[in-house]
């Protein structure tokens, strides 16, 4: 689904629409379908499961390189025009602590989790035609947009 979110431009559109309201980061975790591991259907990855930080960096850089149409990601942690990519450590602590799984989206506000997206399998069962980026957009439109509108209205009244 990440491939679908990236290649369809869905994640890029979400970023463009909300980058002035929320911060985005992308945490690159272990390969979902490594060439040397669990494979379903066609070959999803040309990478083996990374055993070194350099291999994980190479895989993340490939994600940046293959997104030629939308240019969604950047290595620059202070990037403002693209989503910065961070790497999970080789112990996969982020993935283990948050059951990150591929394509799982989290929204934090004031240092607390406010939204935790479904796992890929749950999402596919609930609505196989809806991408994780579309689901979080629906949530953002009910939570973030009204909050921003309330702030703007308060500023007008002041």
XYZ file of C-alpha atoms in Angstrom:
158
model
C 0.000 0.000 0.000
C 2.915 2.378 0.564
C 3.801 1.867 -3.056
C 0.199 2.755 -3.942
C 0.204 5.840 -1.672
C 3.483 7.059 -3.162
C 2.893 6.224 -6.811
C -0.696 7.489 -6.795
C 0.400 10.790 -5.254
C -2.030 10.315 -2.365
C 0.599 10.796 0.349
C 2.079 13.807 -1.452
C -1.352 15.453 -1.749
C -1.995 14.830 1.962
C 1.358 16.421 2.787
C 0.718 19.427 0.530
C -2.725 20.005 2.035
C -1.654 19.736 5.687
C 2.066 20.637 5.862
C 1.244 24.093 7.226
C -0.983 22.630 9.942
C 0.918 19.522 11.108
C 4.442 18.128 10.909
C 5.149 15.018 8.879
C 7.910 12.450 9.288
C 8.270 9.022 7.752
C 9.934 6.280 9.807
C 11.539 3.662 7.600
C 11.217 0.323 9.373
C 12.284 -3.142 8.261
C 11.340 -4.331 4.774
C 7.779 -5.643 4.574
C 8.549 -8.066 1.757
C 12.318 -8.555 1.646
C 13.743 -10.473 -1.283
C 15.205 -12.982 1.194
C 12.063 -13.327 3.290
C 8.303 -13.502 3.180
C 7.092 -12.959 -0.382
C 3.508 -12.863 -1.552
C 2.625 -12.534 -5.195
C 5.096 -10.538 -7.224
C 8.477 -9.453 -5.878
C 7.853 -6.281 -3.877
C 11.441 -5.533 -2.946
C 14.836 -5.947 -4.471
C 16.357 -5.645 -0.997
C 17.144 -8.365 1.460
C 16.183 -7.633 5.033
C 18.736 -5.043 6.180
C 21.351 -6.325 8.605
C 23.299 -3.062 8.833
C 22.433 0.603 9.133
C 24.045 1.221 5.735
C 21.716 -1.314 4.109
C 18.688 0.341 5.703
C 19.931 3.741 4.538
C 20.297 2.381 0.999
C 16.728 1.066 1.062
C 15.366 4.413 2.296
C 17.341 6.257 -0.373
C 15.891 3.983 -3.026
C 12.408 4.977 -1.867
C 13.395 8.618 -2.427
C 14.874 7.823 -5.847
C 11.948 5.774 -7.210
C 9.426 8.489 -6.384
C 10.365 10.492 -9.469
C 6.907 11.886 -10.182
C 5.852 13.299 -6.800
C 9.189 13.633 -4.955
C 7.470 12.960 -1.640
C 10.479 12.237 0.614
C 13.788 13.792 1.620
C 16.806 12.864 3.726
C 16.817 16.417 5.100
C 15.298 16.253 8.591
C 14.435 19.959 8.329
C 12.770 19.528 4.958
C 9.732 21.717 4.452
C 8.799 20.800 0.886
C 9.069 17.042 1.337
C 8.502 14.504 4.099
C 11.714 13.759 6.026
C 12.662 10.082 6.331
C 13.965 8.791 9.652
C 15.225 5.254 10.161
C 14.218 2.812 12.844
C 17.299 1.431 14.571
C 18.589 -2.039 13.783
C 16.853 -3.437 16.889
C 13.593 -2.203 15.306
C 12.641 -0.432 18.536
C 10.113 1.933 16.913
C 8.427 -0.923 15.091
C 8.269 -3.049 18.250
C 7.102 -0.249 20.535
C 4.334 0.970 18.238
C 3.543 -2.048 16.022
C 4.402 0.305 13.193
C 3.997 -2.128 10.320
C 4.223 -0.855 6.760
C 1.850 1.986 5.941
C 0.610 2.533 9.479
C 0.024 6.207 10.146
C 0.284 7.887 13.544
C -0.714 11.448 14.431
C 0.717 13.025 17.555
C -0.461 16.253 19.127
C 1.275 17.848 22.094
C 3.491 14.774 22.409
C 0.585 12.312 22.650
C -0.828 9.862 20.146
C -4.111 11.242 18.942
C -4.598 8.960 15.969
C -3.252 5.468 15.369
C -4.074 4.104 11.952
C -5.165 0.563 11.373
C -2.698 -2.137 10.452
C -2.485 -2.911 6.744
C -4.404 -6.173 7.117
C -7.208 -4.535 9.146
C -7.378 -1.638 6.711
C -7.589 -3.938 3.698
C -10.368 -5.954 5.316
C -12.374 -2.856 6.243
C -12.034 -1.045 2.927
C -9.667 -2.554 0.346
C -10.024 0.411 -2.023
C -9.106 3.104 0.509
C -5.454 3.957 1.158
C -4.143 4.729 4.647
C -3.473 8.297 3.497
C -7.147 8.669 2.514
C -8.324 7.316 5.862
C -6.123 9.709 7.845
C -7.267 12.576 5.571
C -10.861 11.842 6.594
C -9.818 11.968 10.254
C -7.789 15.159 9.802
C -10.728 16.867 8.139
C -12.883 16.181 11.187
C -10.260 17.038 13.819
C -7.577 19.369 12.476
C -9.598 21.545 10.100
C -12.252 22.450 12.709
C -9.464 23.233 15.206
C -7.734 25.524 12.710
C -11.082 27.155 11.842
C -11.783 27.764 15.552
C -8.372 29.418 16.015
C -8.918 31.641 12.963
C -12.411 32.588 14.193
C -11.014 33.411 17.672
C -8.353 35.632 16.107
C -10.987 37.483 14.066
C -13.121 38.098 17.154
C -10.164 39.385 19.207
